[in-house]
Amino acid sequence: MRQSMPVLREPAVKRRGSRRLKMILLLLFIVVLSVLFFNSSISEVSTVTVSGQRFVSEDSIRKLSGISIGDAFFGFTERSIERKLRTSKSIEQATVTKVFPGEVRIRIQEFAAVGYELSPEGEIMAILSNGTSVPATNADFVVDKPLLSGWKKEDPIKTALSKQLALIPAQQLSDLSEIRPDPSNAYPDRIRIYTRTRFEVITAVSVLATKLDTLNAVTETQQPGKVTMLLADTYEPYLPESAENMETLEKESTQ
């Protein structure tokens, strides 16, 4: 018997040209869409919102960020803007969030205010925890922190003091009314503090953090007086008014 031979089929011709044409058309379509998108208003920054600031003005933050309405939304990254904002001496942290389409949100955290001072022009300045002084005219505030008076503009001891004041609890800090420099040979960083509870405190910036508990104990249990907290701690109450009068009369009678 004869065996039938299988019929060999010719291989199908691959239509490479049609597939390549489809790829080219797809790429052209993507390019056209990209051009239309990046030239439309949907790819631009439409709103920039700023929040969290207290002393730095919103306009200053916008200028520092370099973002303007109409800028390319994808022309910058959040991290690059955050780095720009942190170049400000008054800004501790900055968070930038992009919300498509077109919204940019800037959240600012400034260094905490630890005191106030008057500029030579009589302007109220806020002293931040890193020692930076900024105008306080843009903020609604109450003077619940000490006034630093008699300090030089770039005094490094004032900067160190600002960092120490940032460690003091808010309630105790609000009792400090005024802080003046009072240097001595032994303590170049010696300071004189006046409290709203009528205490006068002599201490030094370098030991202030370790003396806070002592100061708190004295002001809570003793009558107003003079407190010295340096190598040794001393407390001397003010003389009552009647005792002062008696002392004056005794001096007059002996003359």
GROMACS .gro file of C-alpha atoms in nm:
model
  255
    1MET     CA    1   0.000   0.000   0.000
    2ARG     CA    2   0.110   0.343  -0.081
    3GLN     CA    3   0.144   0.583   0.206
    4SER     CA    4   0.006   0.928   0.138
    5MET     CA    5   0.251   1.211   0.183
    6PRO     CA    6   0.138   1.496   0.411
    7VAL     CA    7   0.080   1.820   0.233
    8LEU     CA    8   0.331   2.085   0.332
    9ARG     CA    9   0.179   2.425   0.390
   10GLU     CA   10   0.366   2.734   0.301
   11PRO     CA   11   0.453   2.950   0.605
   12ALA     CA   12   0.235   3.255   0.647
   13VAL     CA   13   0.404   3.571   0.541
   14LYS     CA   14   0.456   3.802   0.840
   15ARG     CA   15   0.328   4.145   0.773
   16ARG     CA   16   0.605   4.338   0.939
   17GLY     CA   17   0.521   4.654   0.756
   18SER     CA   18   0.171   4.683   0.903
   19ARG     CA   19   0.294   4.626   1.260
   20ARG     CA   20   0.564   4.888   1.220
   21LEU     CA   21   0.308   5.130   1.080
   22LYS     CA   22   0.085   5.077   1.383
   23MET     CA   23   0.375   5.151   1.617
   24ILE     CA   24   0.461   5.470   1.431
   25LEU     CA   25   0.098   5.585   1.438
   26LEU     CA   26   0.077   5.511   1.812
   27LEU     CA   27   0.393   5.711   1.881
   28LEU     CA   28   0.264   6.000   1.673
   29PHE     CA   29  -0.064   5.990   1.865
   30ILE     CA   30   0.121   6.001   2.199
   31VAL     CA   31   0.339   6.289   2.081
   32VAL     CA   32   0.036   6.489   1.964
   33LEU     CA   33  -0.145   6.428   2.294
   34SER     CA   34   0.165   6.532   2.490
   35VAL     CA   35   0.201   6.854   2.291
   36LEU     CA   36  -0.167   6.935   2.339
   37PHE     CA   37  -0.148   6.857   2.711
   38PHE     CA   38   0.163   7.059   2.789
   39ASN     CA   39   0.028   7.356   2.595
   40SER     CA   40  -0.305   7.352   2.773
   41SER     CA   41  -0.397   7.526   3.099
   42ILE     CA   42  -0.444   7.192   3.273
   43SER     CA   43  -0.065   7.144   3.286
   44GLU     CA   44  -0.006   7.481   3.458
   45VAL     CA   45  -0.003   7.586   3.823
   46SER     CA   46  -0.344   7.738   3.892
   47THR     CA   47  -0.336   7.794   4.270
   48VAL     CA   48  -0.066   7.821   4.538
   49THR     CA   49  -0.183   7.805   4.900
   50VAL     CA   50   0.042   7.886   5.198
   51SER     CA   51  -0.035   7.790   5.557
   52GLY     CA   52   0.134   7.757   5.896
   53GLN     CA   53   0.330   8.081   5.886
   54ARG     CA   54   0.312   8.332   6.170
   55PHE     CA   55   0.584   8.589   6.121
   56VAL     CA   56   0.696   8.542   5.761
   57SER     CA   57   0.451   8.698   5.515
   58GLU     CA   58   0.273   8.486   5.258
   59ASP     CA   59   0.417   8.695   4.976
   60SER     CA   60   0.772   8.635   5.104
   61ILE     CA   61   0.713   8.260   5.108
   62ARG     CA   62   0.574   8.266   4.754
   63LYS     CA   63   0.875   8.462   4.628
   64LEU     CA   64   1.119   8.233   4.807
   65SER     CA   65   0.952   7.923   4.660
   66GLY     CA   66   0.982   8.063   4.308
   67ILE     CA   67   0.638   7.928   4.212
   68SER     CA   68   0.399   8.151   4.019
   69ILE     CA   69   0.057   8.101   3.868
   70GLY     CA   70   0.099   7.974   3.513
   71ASP     CA   71   0.425   7.785   3.578
   72ALA     CA   72   0.454   7.432   3.442
   73PHE     CA   73   0.300   7.198   3.698
   74PHE     CA   74   0.550   6.923   3.619
   75GLY     CA   75   0.843   7.163   3.586
   76PHE     CA   76   0.957   7.124   3.949
   77THR     CA   77   0.954   6.873   4.233
   78GLU     CA   78   0.822   6.910   4.585
   79ARG     CA   79   1.167   6.843   4.735
   80SER     CA   80   1.335   7.116   4.531
   81ILE     CA   81   1.087   7.376   4.658
   82GLU     CA   82   1.123   7.253   5.016
   83ARG     CA   83   1.500   7.300   4.995
   84LYS     CA   84   1.450   7.658   4.874
   85LEU     CA   85   1.213   7.739   5.159
   86ARG     CA   86   1.446   7.600   5.424
   87THR     CA   87   1.712   7.853   5.321
   88SER     CA   88   1.510   8.108   5.521
   89LYS     CA   89   1.655   8.152   5.872
   90SER     CA   90   1.307   8.163   6.023
   91ILE     CA   91   1.170   7.844   5.862
   92GLU     CA   92   1.244   7.517   6.039
   93GLN     CA   93   1.040   7.281   5.821
   94ALA     CA   94   0.853   7.312   5.490
   95THR     CA   95   0.622   7.062   5.323
   96VAL     CA   96   0.516   7.105   4.959
   97THR     CA   97   0.236   6.899   4.808
   98LYS     CA   98   0.129   6.899   4.444
   99VAL     CA   99  -0.235   6.812   4.379
  100PHE     CA  100  -0.326   6.753   4.015
  101PRO     CA  101  -0.454   6.946   3.834
  102GLY     CA  102  -0.264   7.266   3.907
  103GLU     CA  103  -0.274   7.302   4.288
  104VAL     CA  104   0.040   7.351   4.499
  105ARG     CA  105   0.012   7.348   4.879
  106ILE     CA  106   0.291   7.490   5.096
  107ARG     CA  107   0.292   7.414   5.468
  108ILE     CA  108   0.540   7.612   5.680
  109GLN     CA  109   0.672   7.548   6.031
  110GLU     CA  110   0.872   7.838   6.169
  111PHE     CA  111   1.117   7.821   6.455
  112ALA     CA  112   0.931   7.884   6.780
  113ALA     CA  113   0.925   8.236   6.920
  114VAL     CA  114   1.097   8.248   7.261
  115GLY     CA  115   1.107   8.624   7.324
  116TYR     CA  116   1.071   8.972   7.184
  117GLU     CA  117   1.289   9.279   7.149
  118LEU     CA  118   1.268   9.634   7.018
  119SER     CA  119   1.468   9.729   6.711
  120PRO     CA  120   1.656  10.063   6.702
  121GLU     CA  121   1.361  10.194   6.500
  122GLY     CA  122   1.116  10.092   6.772
  123GLU     CA  123   0.977   9.794   6.580
  124ILE     CA  124   0.873   9.484   6.775
  125MET     CA  125   1.090   9.189   6.674
  126ALA     CA  126   1.025   8.824   6.759
  127ILE     CA  127   1.329   8.624   6.868
  128LEU     CA  128   1.312   8.267   6.743
  129SER     CA  129   1.463   7.960   6.906
  130ASN     CA  130   1.761   7.965   6.669
  131GLY     CA  131   1.845   8.325   6.761
  132THR     CA  132   1.698   8.483   6.449
  133SER     CA  133   1.506   8.809   6.490
  134VAL     CA  134   1.209   8.872   6.260
  135PRO     CA  135   0.952   9.154   6.251
  136ALA     CA  136   0.644   9.061   6.450
  137THR     CA  137   0.414   9.305   6.274
  138ASN     CA  138   0.259   9.032   6.056
  139ALA     CA  139   0.148   8.822   6.353
  140ASP     CA  140  -0.140   8.854   6.594
  141PHE     CA  141   0.024   8.784   6.928
  142VAL     CA  142   0.025   8.865   7.295
  143VAL     CA  143   0.351   8.941   7.472
  144ASP     CA  144   0.358   8.619   7.674
  145LYS     CA  145   0.733   8.577   7.645
  146PRO     CA  146   1.028   8.773   7.789
  147LEU     CA  147   1.156   9.098   7.645
  148LEU     CA  148   1.529   9.078   7.568
  149SER     CA  149   1.679   9.422   7.616
  150GLY     CA  150   2.034   9.554   7.603
  151TRP     CA  151   2.162   9.288   7.366
  152LYS     CA  152   2.382   9.344   7.062
  153LYS     CA  153   2.241   9.238   6.725
  154GLU     CA  154   2.480   8.951   6.652
  155ASP     CA  155   2.563   8.852   7.010
  156PRO     CA  156   2.637   8.476   7.016
  157ILE     CA  157   2.532   8.464   7.382
  158LYS     CA  158   2.185   8.584   7.279
  159THR     CA  159   2.170   8.299   7.028
  160ALA     CA  160   2.267   8.050   7.299
  161LEU     CA  161   2.007   8.204   7.531
  162SER     CA  162   1.737   8.166   7.265
  163LYS     CA  163   1.810   7.794   7.241
  164GLN     CA  164   1.788   7.760   7.619
  165LEU     CA  165   1.460   7.950   7.635
  166ALA     CA  166   1.312   7.704   7.384
  167LEU     CA  167   1.358   7.430   7.645
  168ILE     CA  168   1.155   7.610   7.913
  169PRO     CA  169   0.788   7.504   7.947
  170ALA     CA  170   0.544   7.766   7.814
  171GLN     CA  171   0.389   7.841   8.154
  172GLN     CA  172   0.725   7.906   8.318
  173LEU     CA  173   0.852   8.102   8.018
  174SER     CA  174   0.549   8.332   8.033
  175ASP     CA  175   0.651   8.436   8.387
  176LEU     CA  176   0.981   8.579   8.261
  177SER     CA  177   0.928   8.947   8.195
  178GLU     CA  178   1.271   9.079   8.092
  179ILE     CA  179   1.620   8.939   8.037
  180ARG     CA  180   1.930   9.160   8.026
  181PRO     CA  181   2.298   9.076   7.976
  182ASP     CA  182   2.497   9.114   8.297
  183PRO     CA  183   2.846   8.976   8.221
  184SER     CA  184   3.120   8.933   8.480
  185ASN     CA  185   3.480   8.813   8.467
  186ALA     CA  186   3.381   8.471   8.600
  187TYR     CA  187   3.065   8.445   8.388
  188PRO     CA  188   3.079   8.632   8.055
  189ASP     CA  189   2.732   8.488   7.981
  190ARG     CA  190   2.576   8.604   8.306
  191ILE     CA  191   2.222   8.740   8.272
  192ARG     CA  192   1.971   8.920   8.489
  193ILE     CA  193   1.609   8.806   8.468
  194TYR     CA  194   1.302   8.988   8.597
  195THR     CA  195   0.983   8.788   8.645
  196ARG     CA  196   0.620   8.891   8.641
  197THR     CA  197   0.593   8.746   8.992
  198ARG     CA  198   0.843   9.015   9.106
  199PHE     CA  199   1.159   8.805   9.137
  200GLU     CA  200   1.501   8.921   9.024
  201VAL     CA  201   1.718   8.633   8.909
  202ILE     CA  202   2.092   8.638   8.844
  203THR     CA  203   2.221   8.336   8.655
  204ALA     CA  204   2.418   8.242   8.343
  205VAL     CA  205   2.310   8.109   8.007
  206SER     CA  206   2.546   7.811   8.042
  207VAL     CA  207   2.375   7.691   8.363
  208LEU     CA  208   2.020   7.808   8.302
  209ALA     CA  209   1.888   7.468   8.192
  210THR     CA  210   2.015   7.300   8.510
  211LYS     CA  211   1.873   7.573   8.735
  212LEU     CA  212   1.513   7.576   8.610
  213ASP     CA  213   1.382   7.335   8.876
  214THR     CA  214   1.547   7.541   9.150
  215LEU     CA  215   1.400   7.864   9.017
  216ASN     CA  216   1.057   7.707   8.988
  217ALA     CA  217   1.072   7.582   9.348
  218VAL     CA  218   1.170   7.926   9.479
  219THR     CA  219   0.909   8.124   9.287
  220GLU     CA  220   0.632   7.884   9.394
  221THR     CA  221   0.716   7.870   9.766
  222GLN     CA  222   0.888   8.197   9.856
  223GLN     CA  223   0.799   8.565   9.871
  224PRO     CA  224   0.935   8.789   9.593
  225GLY     CA  225   1.306   8.851   9.627
  226LYS     CA  226   1.646   8.820   9.467
  227VAL     CA  227   1.765   8.478   9.352
  228THR     CA  228   2.124   8.403   9.252
  229MET     CA  229   2.185   8.076   9.068
  230LEU     CA  230   2.547   8.039   8.967
  231LEU     CA  231   2.805   7.817   9.135
  232ALA     CA  232   2.590   7.833   9.448
  233ASP     CA  233   2.219   7.914   9.480
  234THR     CA  234   2.103   8.188   9.717
  235TYR     CA  235   1.772   8.355   9.789
  236GLU     CA  236   1.718   8.690   9.958
  237PRO     CA  237   1.366   8.825  10.008
  238TYR     CA  238   1.291   9.187   9.949
  239LEU     CA  239   1.263   9.395  10.268
  240PRO     CA  240   0.901   9.467  10.362
  241GLU     CA  241   0.801   9.830  10.326
  242SER     CA  242   0.768   9.875  10.703
  243ALA     CA  243   1.120   9.738  10.760
  244GLU     CA  244   1.257   9.975  10.497
  245ASN     CA  245   1.094  10.269  10.672
  246MET     CA  246   1.235  10.160  11.010
  247GLU     CA  247   1.584  10.129  10.860
  248THR     CA  248   1.556  10.477  10.709
  249LEU     CA  249   1.443  10.627  11.041
  250GLU     CA  250   1.729  10.461  11.228
  251LYS     CA  251   1.985  10.602  10.980
  252GLU     CA  252   1.835  10.950  11.013
  253SER     CA  253   1.841  10.937  11.395
  254THR     CA  254   2.210  10.846  11.403
  255GLN     CA  255   2.312  11.136  11.182
   0.00000   0.00000   0.00000
